[in-house]
Short mmCIF file of C-alpha atoms and ligand atoms in Angstrom, two decimals:
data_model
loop_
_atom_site.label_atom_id
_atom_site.label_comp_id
_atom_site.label_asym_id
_atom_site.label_seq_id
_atom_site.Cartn_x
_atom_site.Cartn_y
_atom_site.Cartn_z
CA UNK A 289 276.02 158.91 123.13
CA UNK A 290 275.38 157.17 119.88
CA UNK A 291 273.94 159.75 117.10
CA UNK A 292 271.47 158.50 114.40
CA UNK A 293 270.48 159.93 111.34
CA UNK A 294 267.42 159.13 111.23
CA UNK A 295 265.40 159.68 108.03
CA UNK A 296 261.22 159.49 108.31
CA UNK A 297 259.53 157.44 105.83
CA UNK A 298 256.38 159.75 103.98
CA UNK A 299 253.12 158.34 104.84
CA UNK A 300 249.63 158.74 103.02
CA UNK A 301 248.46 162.24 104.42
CA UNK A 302 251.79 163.87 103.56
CA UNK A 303 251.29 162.20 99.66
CA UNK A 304 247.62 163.89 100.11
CA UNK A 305 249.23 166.81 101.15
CA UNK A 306 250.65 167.27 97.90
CA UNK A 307 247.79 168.11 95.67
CA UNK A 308 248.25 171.07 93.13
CA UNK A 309 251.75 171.29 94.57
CA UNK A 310 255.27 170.23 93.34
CA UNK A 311 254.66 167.11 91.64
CA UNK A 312 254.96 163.21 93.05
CA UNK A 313 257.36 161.10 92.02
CA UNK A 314 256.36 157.64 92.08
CA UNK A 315 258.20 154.50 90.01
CA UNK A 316 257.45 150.51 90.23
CA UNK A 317 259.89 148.48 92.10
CA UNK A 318 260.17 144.51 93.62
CA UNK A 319 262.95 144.26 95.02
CA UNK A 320 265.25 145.69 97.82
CA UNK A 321 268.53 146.42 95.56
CA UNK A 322 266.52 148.86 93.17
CA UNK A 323 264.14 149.85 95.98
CA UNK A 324 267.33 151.66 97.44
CA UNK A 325 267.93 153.15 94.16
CA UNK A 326 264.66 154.54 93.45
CA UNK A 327 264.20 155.77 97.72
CA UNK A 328 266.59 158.40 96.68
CA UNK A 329 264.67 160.23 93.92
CA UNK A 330 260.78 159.01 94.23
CA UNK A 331 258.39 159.81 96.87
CA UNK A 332 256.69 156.49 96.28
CA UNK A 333 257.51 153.36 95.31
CA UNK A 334 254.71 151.02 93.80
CA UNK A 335 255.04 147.16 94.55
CA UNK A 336 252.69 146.90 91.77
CA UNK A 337 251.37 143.46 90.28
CA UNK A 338 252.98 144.31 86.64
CA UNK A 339 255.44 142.03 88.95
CA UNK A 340 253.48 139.30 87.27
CA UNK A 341 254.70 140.08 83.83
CA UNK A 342 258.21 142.02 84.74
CA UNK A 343 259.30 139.41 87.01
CA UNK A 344 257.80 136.19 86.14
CA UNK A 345 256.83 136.70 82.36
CA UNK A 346 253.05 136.46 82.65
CA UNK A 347 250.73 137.66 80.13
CA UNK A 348 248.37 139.31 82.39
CA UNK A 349 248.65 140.48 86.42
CA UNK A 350 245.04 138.04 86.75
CA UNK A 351 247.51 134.77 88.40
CA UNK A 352 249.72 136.72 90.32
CA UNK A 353 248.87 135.71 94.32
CA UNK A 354 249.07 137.72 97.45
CA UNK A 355 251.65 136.02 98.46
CA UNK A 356 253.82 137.11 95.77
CA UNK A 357 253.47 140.80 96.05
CA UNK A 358 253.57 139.96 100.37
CA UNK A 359 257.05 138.23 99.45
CA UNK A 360 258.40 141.48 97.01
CA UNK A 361 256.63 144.20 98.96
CA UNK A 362 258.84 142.85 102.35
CA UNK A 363 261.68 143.12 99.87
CA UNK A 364 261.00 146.88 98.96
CA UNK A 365 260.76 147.66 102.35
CA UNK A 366 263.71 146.28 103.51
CA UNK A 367 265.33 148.40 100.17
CA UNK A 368 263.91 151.12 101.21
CA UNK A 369 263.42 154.10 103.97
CA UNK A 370 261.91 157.41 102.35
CA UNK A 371 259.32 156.70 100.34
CA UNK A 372 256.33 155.57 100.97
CA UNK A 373 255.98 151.97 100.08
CA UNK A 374 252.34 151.38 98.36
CA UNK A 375 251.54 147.51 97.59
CA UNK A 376 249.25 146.27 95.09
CA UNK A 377 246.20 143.92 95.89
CA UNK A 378 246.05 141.42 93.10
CA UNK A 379 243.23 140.32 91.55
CA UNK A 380 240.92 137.82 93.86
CA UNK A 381 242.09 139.44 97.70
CA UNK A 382 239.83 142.22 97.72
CA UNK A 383 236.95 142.27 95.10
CA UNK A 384 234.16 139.81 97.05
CA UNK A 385 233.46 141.33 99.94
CA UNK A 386 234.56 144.65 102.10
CA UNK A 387 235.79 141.80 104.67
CA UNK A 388 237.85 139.97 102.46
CA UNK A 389 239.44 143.00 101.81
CA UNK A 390 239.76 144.31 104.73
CA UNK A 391 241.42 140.49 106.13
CA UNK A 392 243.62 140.66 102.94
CA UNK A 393 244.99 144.30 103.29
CA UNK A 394 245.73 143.75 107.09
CA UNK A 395 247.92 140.97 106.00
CA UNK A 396 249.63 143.13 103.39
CA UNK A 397 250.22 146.15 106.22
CA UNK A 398 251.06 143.62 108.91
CA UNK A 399 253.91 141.40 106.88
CA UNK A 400 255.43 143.50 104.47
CA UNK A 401 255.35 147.09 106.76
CA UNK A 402 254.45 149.13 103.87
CA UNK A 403 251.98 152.41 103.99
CA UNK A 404 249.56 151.75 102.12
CA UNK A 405 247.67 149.20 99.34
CA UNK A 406 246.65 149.72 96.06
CA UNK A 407 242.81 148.81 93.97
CA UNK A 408 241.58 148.47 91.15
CA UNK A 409 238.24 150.24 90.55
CA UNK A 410 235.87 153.50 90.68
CA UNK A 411 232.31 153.37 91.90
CA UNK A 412 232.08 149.51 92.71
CA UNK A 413 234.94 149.43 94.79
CA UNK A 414 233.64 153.01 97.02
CA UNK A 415 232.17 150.83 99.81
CA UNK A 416 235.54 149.02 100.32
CA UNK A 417 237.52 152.15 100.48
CA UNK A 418 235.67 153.33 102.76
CA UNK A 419 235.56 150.35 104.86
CA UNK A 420 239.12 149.74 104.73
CA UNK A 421 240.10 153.24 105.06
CA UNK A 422 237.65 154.03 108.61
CA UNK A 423 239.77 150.56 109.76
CA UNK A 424 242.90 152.29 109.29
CA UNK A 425 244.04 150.81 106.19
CA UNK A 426 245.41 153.84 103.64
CA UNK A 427 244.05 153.27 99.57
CA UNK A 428 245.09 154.46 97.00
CA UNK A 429 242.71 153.88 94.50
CA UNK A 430 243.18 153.13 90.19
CA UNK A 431 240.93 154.06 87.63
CA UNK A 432 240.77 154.82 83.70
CA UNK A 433 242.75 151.40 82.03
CA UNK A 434 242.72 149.28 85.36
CA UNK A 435 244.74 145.79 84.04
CA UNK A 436 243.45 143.28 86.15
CA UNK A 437 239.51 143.67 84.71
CA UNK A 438 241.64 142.67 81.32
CA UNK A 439 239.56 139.61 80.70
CA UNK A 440 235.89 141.41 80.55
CA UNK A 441 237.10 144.65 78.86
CA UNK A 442 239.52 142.72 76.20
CA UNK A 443 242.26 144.87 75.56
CA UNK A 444 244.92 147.32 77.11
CA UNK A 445 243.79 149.98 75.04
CA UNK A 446 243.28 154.10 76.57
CA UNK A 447 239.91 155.02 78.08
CA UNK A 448 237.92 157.70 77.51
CA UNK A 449 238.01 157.69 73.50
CA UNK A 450 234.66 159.20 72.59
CA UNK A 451 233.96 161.71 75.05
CA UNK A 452 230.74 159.58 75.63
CA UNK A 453 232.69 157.41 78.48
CA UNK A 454 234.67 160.84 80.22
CA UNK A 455 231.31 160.85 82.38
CA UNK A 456 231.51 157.62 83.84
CA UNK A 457 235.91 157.99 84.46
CA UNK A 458 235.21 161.00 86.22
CA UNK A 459 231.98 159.66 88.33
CA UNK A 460 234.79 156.88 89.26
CA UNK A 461 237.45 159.10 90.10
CA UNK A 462 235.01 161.26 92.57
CA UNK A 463 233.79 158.19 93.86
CA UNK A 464 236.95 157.04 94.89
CA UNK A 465 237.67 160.48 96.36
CA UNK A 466 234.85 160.70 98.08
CA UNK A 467 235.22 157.46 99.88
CA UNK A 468 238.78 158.11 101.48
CA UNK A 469 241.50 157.43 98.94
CA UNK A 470 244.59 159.58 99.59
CA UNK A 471 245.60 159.23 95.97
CA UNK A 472 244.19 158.02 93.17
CA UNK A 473 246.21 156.46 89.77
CA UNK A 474 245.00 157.32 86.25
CA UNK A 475 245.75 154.92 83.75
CA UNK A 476 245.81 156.08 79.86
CA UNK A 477 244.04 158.55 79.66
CA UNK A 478 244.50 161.48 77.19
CA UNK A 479 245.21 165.07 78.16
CA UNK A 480 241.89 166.72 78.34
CA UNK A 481 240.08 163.75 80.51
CA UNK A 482 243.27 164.01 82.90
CA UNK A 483 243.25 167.68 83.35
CA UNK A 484 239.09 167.59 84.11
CA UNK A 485 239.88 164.79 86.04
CA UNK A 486 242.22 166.13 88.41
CA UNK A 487 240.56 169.51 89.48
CA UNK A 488 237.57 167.50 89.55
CA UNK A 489 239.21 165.89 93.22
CA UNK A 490 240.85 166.83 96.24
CA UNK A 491 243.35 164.13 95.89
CA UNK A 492 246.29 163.93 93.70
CA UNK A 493 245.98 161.76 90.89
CA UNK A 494 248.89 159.91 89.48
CA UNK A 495 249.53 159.26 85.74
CA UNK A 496 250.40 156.41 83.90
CA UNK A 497 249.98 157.44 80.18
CA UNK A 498 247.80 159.86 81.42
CA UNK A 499 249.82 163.12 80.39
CA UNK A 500 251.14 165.99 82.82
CA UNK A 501 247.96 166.95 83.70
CA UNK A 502 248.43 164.83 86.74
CA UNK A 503 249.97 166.13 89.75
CA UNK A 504 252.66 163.16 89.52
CA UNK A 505 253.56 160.15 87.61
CA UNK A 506 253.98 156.74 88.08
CA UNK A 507 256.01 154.23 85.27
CA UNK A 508 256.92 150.32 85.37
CA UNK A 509 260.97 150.97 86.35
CA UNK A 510 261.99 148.03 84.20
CA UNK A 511 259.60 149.52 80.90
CA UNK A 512 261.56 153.35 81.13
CA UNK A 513 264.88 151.82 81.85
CA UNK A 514 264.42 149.40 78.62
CA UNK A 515 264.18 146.35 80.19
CA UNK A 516 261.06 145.16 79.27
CA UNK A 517 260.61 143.23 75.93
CA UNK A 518 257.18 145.21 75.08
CA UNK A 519 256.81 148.22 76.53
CA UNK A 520 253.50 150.96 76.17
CA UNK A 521 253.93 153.99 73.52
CA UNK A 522 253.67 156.54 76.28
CA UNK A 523 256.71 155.59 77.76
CA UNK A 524 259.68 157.78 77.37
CA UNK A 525 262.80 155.71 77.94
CA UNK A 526 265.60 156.65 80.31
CA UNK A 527 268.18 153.85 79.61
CA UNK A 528 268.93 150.78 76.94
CA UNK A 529 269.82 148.21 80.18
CA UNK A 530 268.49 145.20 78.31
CA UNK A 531 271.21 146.20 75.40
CA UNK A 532 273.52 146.41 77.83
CA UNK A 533 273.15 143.65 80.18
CA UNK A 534 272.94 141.36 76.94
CA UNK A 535 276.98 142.95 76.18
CA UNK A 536 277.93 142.17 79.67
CA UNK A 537 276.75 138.68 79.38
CA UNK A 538 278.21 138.58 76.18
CA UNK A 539 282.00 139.58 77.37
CA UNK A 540 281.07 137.20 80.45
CA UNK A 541 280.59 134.40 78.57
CA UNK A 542 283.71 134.83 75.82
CA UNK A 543 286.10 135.22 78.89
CA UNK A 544 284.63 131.91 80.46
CA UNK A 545 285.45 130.17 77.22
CA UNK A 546 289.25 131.36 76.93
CA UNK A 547 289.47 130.35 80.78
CA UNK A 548 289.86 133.94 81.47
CA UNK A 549 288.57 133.79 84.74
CA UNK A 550 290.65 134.77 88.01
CA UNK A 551 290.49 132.49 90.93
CA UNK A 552 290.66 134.14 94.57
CA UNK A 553 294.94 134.21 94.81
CA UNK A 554 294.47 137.53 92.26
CA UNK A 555 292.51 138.39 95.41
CA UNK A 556 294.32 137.29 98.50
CA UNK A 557 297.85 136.43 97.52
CA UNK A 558 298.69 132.68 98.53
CA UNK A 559 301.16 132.62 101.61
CA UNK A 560 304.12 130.79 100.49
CA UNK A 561 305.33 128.18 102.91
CA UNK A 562 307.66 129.36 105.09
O1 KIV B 191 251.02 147.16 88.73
C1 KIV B 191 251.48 148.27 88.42
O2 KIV B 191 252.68 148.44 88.18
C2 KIV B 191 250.55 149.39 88.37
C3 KIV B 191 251.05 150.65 87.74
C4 KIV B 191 251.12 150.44 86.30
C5 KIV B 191 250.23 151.81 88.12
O3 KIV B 191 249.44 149.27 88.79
#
């Protein structure tokens, strides 16, 4: 009798399930090698488009394709087996029509076998939660800064600066509430808009910049683990790794030029002829 230890992945209603309780951990990730790291400490893992500018050095997520996040979301699932897996839809798959998102977000379910997608968007996007959602397709939604709308608002700066705008942040965060979202993600916002924010729905919101008001966070893994050559103010670093991957290199590169590089007898010992 074969025994195996089986471990179950967390889906969208147990996230949901987590409101006003012990906080969620969630962190970015693209690929499977640090998808297995971050499984053991996160409850979700993001396959967010920031890929566009972590991975392939864009300015701005707007070019990344579906394909690409199709491509690293399989990868993250393959990585991965605890936490639930939520992929991004990038800019262009989901914003026409309820249909195109729908046809788009089946794909991303389908090939990758994550738990859930990702948009961008309060009050317009409602109707396509909803419709994706009754079709079986789990959202989590984004409001506050949402990146991909980067070339009509102009800037990466916080929402909700004059208390003027907290009115329309929070009629988006209801709205996406209200249409089905099991989770919605704040981006930088500041304390007090979080905090009204977050007992204004019965669905955990995750921060990014968005202060511990939230019931859980979410950071870019390659920003907090100093990877990323510009990085947002809010984020609290938890390692130097460009510093020292640029040492390694270094060393690498110094032993290559004194010919200090072992070839496979240190290995396997050669067999001497007999
Ligand atoms: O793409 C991403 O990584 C995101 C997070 C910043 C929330 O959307």
């Amino acid at each position: 009798m074969s025994v195996q230890n089986e471990t179950r992945r967390l889906t969208a209603p147990d996230i949901l399930a987590r409101k006003g309780g012990e906080p969620i951990v969630c962190l970015t990730s693209y690929h499977a090698h640090t998808a297995a790291v971050v499984d053991k400490h996160c409850d979700v893992i993001l396959v967010g488009d920031s890929l566009g500018m972590v991975m392939h050095g864009l300015e701005t997520t707007v070019p990344v394709t579906l394909d690409m996040m199709i491509l690293q979301g399989h990868a993250v699932m393959r990585g991965s087996r605890r936490a639930l897996v939520v992929v991004d839809m990038p800019f262009g798959s989901y914003e026409a029509s309820k249909e195109q998102a729908f046809m788009n977000a089946a794909r991303v379910l389908k090939e990758t076998g994550c738990g859930a997608i990702k948009v961008e968007g309060g009050k317009r996007m409602a109707e396509t939660i909803a419709f994706l959602v009754e079709r079986g397709v789990p959202v989590m939604g984004h409001v506050g800064l949402t990146p991909q709308s980067i070339n009509t608002i102009g800037s990466f700066r916080a929402q909700g600066r004059e208390e003027s705008d907290w009115g329309r942040i929070e009629a988006d965060t209801i709205a996406v509430a209200e249409a089905g979202a099991f989770s919605v993600v704040i981006e930088a916002v500041a304390e007090p808009l979080a905090r009204k924010l977050t007992s204004a729905v019965p669905i955990p919101t995750i921060g990014i910049g968005a202060s511990a008001a939230c019931d859980g966070q979410i950071l870019v893994m390659e920003d907090m683990l100093g990877l990323s050559p510009r990085v947002p103010k809010f984020v609290k670093r938890y390692g130097e790794l460009a510093a020292g991957i640029e040492k390694a290199v270094a060393d690498y590169a110094a032993d290559v030029r004194k010919r200090a590089f072992p070839g496979p007898e240190h290995v396997y010992p050669m067999k001497k002829k007999p």
